[in-house]
Amino acid sequence: MVFVLKEPTATSKGILMFTHKERPYIRPSVPHVAQRLEKLKKTYLFGMHFGWTVKNEPTTPFIDFYLGGKGVLEKAPDNPIPHIPLGSRNFTPKCFAPNPKQPKNWDILSISTLGKFKNIPQLFQALRHVYDQRPQTRTLLIFSSPDTINPATHYTTINEDFANLFSAKERENITFIHQRQTHSLSPLSSKDIARFMQQSRLFTLFTDTEGGPKVLTESLCTGIPVVVKKHLGGAGRDYLDESNSKSFTTPPEAAECFFDIIENGLGFDPTPIAKEVREDYTVPKLEQELKDLFNQKGEPWEGEIVKDTLNKRLPAHLVTLPRDLCTPLSDDLKSPSAVLEYTHIYLGMEKPTALQKLTADAHALPGKALYRCKVIYRRFFPRKG
């Protein structure tokens, strides 16, 4: 999402943030967009947030600095753009903290989307082992998905499989919630998720790779141990160690990890992790890093940054922009023409013409699609003479 992290003042530039998904739309070769970005550079510094693991990242045109948690972003050796090692998961809301007054209503908690990479069938296999050996186990499963889901990318038979795998009596001990992502990727509020974590003995995730999974840092800040795969790739294991987590290779091994934590506990001090990933500690760090960056660039600092809900603003998970500009269920701008419209609606620049939007979008397309657009363009706008 393009959003203003700091408003400009009469004597100090503002900060305009992009996400890594918007890289293709802000290249110098994209007409009209490039010209507008050059004008905006007189008033703003540009930042880019990385929410997924990226290796060998080349220099990004127009961008003045990167944001991305440790383990998420690896720059190419010749990339000079400064990297502030803070990402969306480093701004975990303050509500994620231990609360010993909360009852332990559930033994096992899992929260995820229905994307196939979440490996929910494997979670079900592990739970099948759990209920074969310990039928009194209490489990809370919270899943979310778009209104229309694609079998190629999403687990579409979850409701039927759940009913077939677990008997009616077993399902009495499993709270199963399937939510629709009608307005956002995360239908539950942070306070609700924090409460569910405080009321659980462990949190589990079955993915093979993650960018910077916020649910893991949220769980750790709450003082709840996590159970993940031994080979979890990406940045998923950044804050995990033997004191706060257990790992597995197969679903039966996962079940054994569950039993161990449920019966023996796994206590750890969440304070050191909270100091690295919770907003009450990290927002001041971010602001100081940005002040230092301004100083290095010879730019005066005046004003304050936006400090609320950065865990959702930075990865574009806070839905605030018109839907016709964005990808479904997020605020990632979906095209160069959407960037043009954003600069008009929110930054006061001139309204783009239909032709400007068409040519901008065409230049962001791969070769064959670009050629077709040029053919269509010349059909309606032939060269004079």
XYZ file of C-alpha atoms in Angstrom:
385
model
C 0.000 0.000 0.000
C 1.197 3.493 -0.748
C 0.649 5.451 2.465
C 2.091 8.555 4.074
C 4.192 7.463 7.056
C 5.149 11.071 7.793
C 3.469 14.191 6.468
C 5.735 16.793 4.864
C 6.071 20.212 6.497
C 7.256 23.546 5.191
C 10.850 22.653 6.083
C 10.926 18.832 6.192
C 10.117 16.125 3.664
C 7.448 13.537 4.303
C 7.793 9.755 3.966
C 5.815 7.779 1.389
C 5.744 3.976 1.814
C 5.320 1.295 -0.862
C 5.142 -2.501 -0.508
C 7.434 -4.945 -2.313
C 4.453 -6.075 -4.394
C 4.284 -2.624 -6.002
C 7.844 -2.713 -7.378
C 6.771 -3.450 -10.992
C 4.677 -0.265 -11.135
C 7.293 2.283 -10.057
C 10.043 1.620 -12.596
C 11.611 4.508 -14.571
C 10.354 2.866 -17.780
C 6.690 3.250 -16.796
C 5.519 6.495 -18.418
C 3.617 9.116 -16.421
C 4.206 7.215 -13.192
C 7.941 7.872 -13.338
C 7.393 11.591 -13.979
C 5.030 11.892 -11.022
C 7.403 10.049 -8.720
C 10.209 12.416 -9.709
C 8.017 15.363 -8.706
C 7.022 13.719 -5.433
C 10.683 13.077 -4.584
C 11.003 16.838 -4.023
C 8.524 16.519 -1.131
C 8.943 12.932 0.130
C 11.493 10.268 0.852
C 10.315 6.882 -0.456
C 10.415 3.709 1.611
C 9.566 0.117 0.656
C 8.348 -2.573 3.049
C 9.169 -6.231 2.387
C 6.650 -8.706 3.779
C 8.006 -11.861 2.151
C 11.471 -13.372 2.084
C 13.588 -11.844 -0.698
C 17.153 -12.813 -1.571
C 19.718 -10.811 -3.551
C 17.426 -7.769 -3.961
C 18.830 -5.394 -6.608
C 18.706 -1.625 -6.270
C 15.082 -0.455 -6.439
C 14.521 2.716 -8.485
C 13.218 5.769 -6.574
C 13.429 4.038 -3.155
C 15.433 5.739 -0.368
C 15.262 2.985 2.252
C 13.914 -0.490 2.921
C 11.915 -1.838 5.855
C 12.002 -5.585 6.481
C 12.495 -7.737 9.546
C 15.637 -9.757 10.083
C 15.637 -12.873 7.923
C 13.185 -11.294 5.450
C 15.347 -9.109 3.199
C 18.793 -9.839 1.779
C 20.185 -7.152 -0.517
C 22.455 -7.728 -3.501
C 26.101 -6.899 -2.709
C 26.007 -3.767 -4.889
C 22.657 -2.496 -3.560
C 23.416 0.731 -1.612
C 19.877 1.390 -0.330
C 19.815 1.531 3.506
C 17.905 -1.293 5.203
C 16.157 -0.652 8.518
C 15.703 -4.173 9.990
C 12.122 -3.679 11.131
C 9.065 -5.132 9.403
C 5.353 -5.426 10.058
C 5.798 -8.190 12.652
C 8.099 -5.860 14.612
C 5.080 -3.694 15.425
C 2.997 -6.265 17.273
C 0.174 -4.477 19.169
C 0.559 -3.979 22.918
C -2.434 -6.239 23.630
C -0.175 -9.247 22.918
C 1.145 -9.735 26.434
C 0.786 -12.424 29.114
C -2.448 -12.352 31.090
C -2.399 -14.938 33.886
C -5.991 -14.074 34.791
C -7.249 -15.657 31.566
C -8.408 -19.292 31.910
C -6.798 -21.913 29.673
C -9.878 -22.823 27.649
C -7.899 -24.528 24.884
C -4.823 -26.725 24.717
C -4.046 -26.177 21.026
C -4.608 -23.058 18.937
C -4.074 -22.574 15.203
C -5.011 -19.511 13.161
C -4.408 -19.305 9.409
C -5.871 -18.700 5.989
C -6.947 -21.573 3.736
C -4.028 -21.121 1.358
C -2.649 -24.518 0.326
C 0.821 -23.565 1.556
C -0.589 -23.522 5.108
C -0.749 -27.361 4.957
C -3.971 -27.651 6.934
C -4.502 -31.320 5.934
C -1.247 -32.098 7.772
C -2.546 -30.244 10.830
C -5.691 -32.398 10.668
C -3.531 -35.540 10.489
C -1.668 -34.455 13.624
C -4.937 -33.756 15.420
C -6.194 -37.182 14.382
C -3.227 -38.668 16.299
C -4.014 -36.367 19.231
C -7.633 -37.448 19.568
C -6.754 -41.114 19.130
C -4.568 -40.883 22.245
C -5.931 -37.962 24.266
C -9.613 -37.403 23.435
C -10.097 -34.779 26.166
C -7.787 -32.311 24.357
C -9.392 -28.934 23.674
C -8.560 -27.335 20.328
C -9.415 -23.974 18.767
C -9.080 -23.751 14.961
C -9.674 -20.400 13.242
C -9.473 -20.243 9.448
C -10.283 -17.508 6.961
C -10.734 -17.431 3.200
C -12.126 -15.200 0.430
C -15.769 -15.529 -0.563
C -14.658 -17.297 -3.746
C -11.738 -19.680 -3.380
C -9.675 -21.330 -6.101
C -9.001 -25.086 -5.693
C -5.580 -24.537 -7.257
C -4.475 -22.215 -4.456
C -6.825 -22.895 -1.521
C -7.974 -25.821 0.582
C -11.585 -26.003 -0.615
C -12.795 -29.187 1.122
C -11.904 -28.202 4.672
C -15.454 -28.361 6.043
C -16.160 -31.811 4.579
C -12.755 -33.190 5.611
C -13.160 -31.910 9.153
C -16.550 -33.569 9.500
C -15.234 -36.856 8.060
C -12.039 -36.987 10.127
C -13.530 -36.293 13.549
C -16.586 -37.849 15.152
C -19.428 -35.797 16.582
C -18.148 -36.532 20.086
C -14.598 -35.449 19.196
C -15.910 -32.293 17.577
C -17.382 -31.291 20.942
C -13.797 -30.626 22.049
C -12.808 -28.805 18.855
C -13.960 -25.233 18.298
C -13.888 -24.830 14.517
C -14.334 -21.313 13.097
C -14.275 -20.622 9.359
C -14.514 -16.906 8.570
C -14.967 -15.138 5.262
C -12.445 -12.444 4.346
C -15.186 -10.079 3.262
C -13.393 -6.814 3.989
C -9.840 -7.748 5.004
C -7.283 -10.542 5.189
C -7.689 -10.669 8.977
C -11.369 -10.708 9.993
C -10.486 -10.977 13.710
C -9.287 -7.960 15.660
C -5.877 -8.001 17.331
C -7.554 -7.919 20.749
C -9.596 -11.032 19.909
C -6.520 -12.914 18.676
C -4.565 -11.890 21.769
C -7.342 -13.140 24.040
C -7.519 -16.492 22.241
C -3.748 -16.860 22.596
C -3.856 -15.994 26.288
C -6.488 -18.691 26.741
C -4.423 -21.403 24.976
C -1.456 -23.577 26.005
C 0.298 -23.593 22.623
C 0.095 -22.218 19.093
C 0.921 -24.232 15.975
C 1.608 -23.504 12.325
C 2.255 -26.161 9.642
C 3.714 -24.101 6.791
C 7.002 -25.048 5.099
C 8.042 -21.435 4.513
C 6.886 -18.003 5.666
C 7.866 -14.385 5.102
C 7.591 -12.881 8.568
C 4.640 -14.666 10.201
C 3.052 -12.253 12.650
C 1.094 -14.992 14.443
C 4.330 -16.506 15.736
C 5.679 -13.285 17.212
C 2.211 -12.481 18.573
C 2.129 -15.852 20.304
C 5.617 -15.401 21.748
C 4.780 -11.922 23.053
C 1.760 -13.459 24.773
C 3.994 -16.030 26.464
C 2.565 -18.982 24.515
C 5.049 -21.530 23.065
C 4.788 -22.474 19.403
C 5.095 -25.747 17.490
C 6.396 -25.557 13.902
C 8.182 -27.685 11.325
C 11.895 -28.311 11.764
C 12.556 -27.146 8.223
C 10.354 -24.027 8.396
C 11.979 -21.711 5.881
C 11.964 -18.000 5.240
C 11.961 -15.848 8.353
C 9.604 -18.041 10.359
C 12.230 -19.270 12.846
C 13.877 -15.908 13.521
C 12.739 -15.636 17.141
C 12.385 -19.326 17.953
C 14.658 -21.403 20.179
C 14.409 -24.438 22.457
C 13.023 -22.341 25.308
C 9.922 -21.128 23.466
C 9.188 -23.702 20.759
C 9.219 -27.319 19.646
C 9.580 -28.612 16.117
C 8.561 -31.669 14.150
C 8.934 -33.382 10.810
C 5.799 -35.539 10.590
C 2.221 -35.177 11.908
C 2.784 -37.918 14.551
C 5.842 -35.992 15.772
C 3.738 -32.843 15.944
C 1.215 -34.683 18.134
C 4.017 -35.696 20.507
C 5.136 -32.057 20.721
C 1.563 -31.077 21.587
C 1.374 -33.700 24.339
C 4.693 -32.609 25.843
C 3.668 -28.950 26.132
C 0.107 -29.687 27.290
C 1.244 -32.052 30.033
C 4.600 -30.520 31.050
C 4.370 -26.890 29.935
C 7.095 -24.818 28.304
C 7.584 -21.640 30.255
C 9.755 -18.782 28.981
C 10.189 -15.062 29.555
C 8.555 -13.190 26.632
C 10.073 -9.809 27.597
C 13.278 -10.031 25.480
C 11.251 -10.916 22.377
C 8.652 -8.224 23.108
C 11.443 -5.641 23.175
C 12.291 -6.610 19.599
C 8.832 -7.018 18.110
C 6.177 -5.114 20.098
C 5.105 -1.615 19.106
C 5.587 0.011 22.518
C 9.301 -0.805 22.192
C 9.832 -0.637 18.428
C 7.969 2.469 17.228
C 10.483 4.759 19.008
C 13.296 2.709 17.416
C 11.794 3.194 13.944
C 11.388 6.928 14.421
C 14.997 7.276 15.568
C 16.231 5.215 12.603
C 14.316 7.518 10.254
C 15.678 10.638 11.943
C 19.186 9.244 11.484
C 18.422 8.519 7.811
C 17.201 12.082 7.259
C 20.359 13.371 8.906
C 22.565 11.190 6.677
C 20.816 12.595 3.610
C 21.164 16.157 4.848
C 17.411 16.523 5.280
C 15.926 18.348 8.293
C 13.473 16.404 10.461
C 10.221 17.921 11.619
C 6.968 16.228 12.613
C 6.080 12.701 13.715
C 5.480 9.389 11.990
C 2.203 7.465 12.016
C 2.479 5.199 15.052
C -0.703 3.114 15.139
C -1.413 -0.244 13.438
C 1.920 -0.339 11.587
C 1.657 -4.138 11.764
C -1.180 -3.822 9.234
C -0.375 -0.575 7.433
C 3.121 -1.572 6.307
C 2.093 -4.873 4.578
C -1.096 -3.253 3.173
C -3.396 -5.391 5.332
C -5.337 -2.374 6.584
C -8.069 -1.827 4.008
C -8.623 1.911 3.532
C -8.244 2.666 -0.192
C -10.914 2.432 -2.934
C -11.258 -1.200 -4.005
C -10.910 -0.424 -7.713
C -7.312 0.677 -7.085
C -6.207 -2.370 -5.123
C -5.833 -6.111 -5.113
C -8.679 -7.995 -3.378
C -8.632 -7.833 0.439
C -5.504 -5.664 0.684
C -4.378 -2.116 -0.045
C -1.614 -3.132 -2.451
C -2.035 -0.956 -5.537
C -2.794 -3.276 -8.442
C -1.386 -1.411 -11.452
C 0.518 1.666 -12.663
C -2.798 3.391 -13.386
C -3.750 2.803 -9.744
C -0.533 4.569 -8.716
C -1.531 7.498 -10.944
C -4.985 7.651 -9.382
C -3.516 7.480 -5.874
C -1.249 10.466 -6.545
C -4.315 12.403 -7.694
C -6.773 11.416 -4.951
C -4.450 11.430 -1.946
C -1.468 13.589 -2.894
C -3.221 16.366 -4.786
C -1.615 15.817 -8.192
C -3.487 16.370 -11.467
C -6.076 13.802 -12.511
C -4.578 11.289 -14.966
C -6.215 10.987 -18.364
C -7.533 7.699 -19.725
C -4.700 7.656 -22.250
C -2.072 8.189 -19.541
C -3.468 5.284 -17.527
C -3.605 3.031 -20.609
C -0.011 3.714 -21.624
C 1.260 3.346 -18.048
C -0.430 -0.019 -17.652
C 0.789 -1.196 -21.058
C 4.445 -0.523 -20.241
C 4.211 -2.603 -17.066
C 3.107 -5.698 -18.977
C 5.420 -8.492 -20.194
C 6.538 -8.571 -23.823
C 3.654 -10.205 -25.739
C 0.952 -8.411 -23.746
C 2.770 -5.118 -24.239
C 2.918 -5.714 -27.994
C -0.846 -6.389 -28.131
C -1.548 -3.192 -26.199
C 0.612 -1.219 -28.614
C -1.330 -2.677 -31.567
C -4.643 -1.734 -29.966
C -3.309 1.705 -29.068
C -2.227 2.409 -32.653
C -5.619 1.271 -33.923
C -7.367 3.956 -31.890
C -4.579 6.556 -31.913
C -2.823 6.282 -35.288
C 0.325 8.304 -35.961
C -0.356 11.574 -37.754
C 1.116 12.017 -41.187
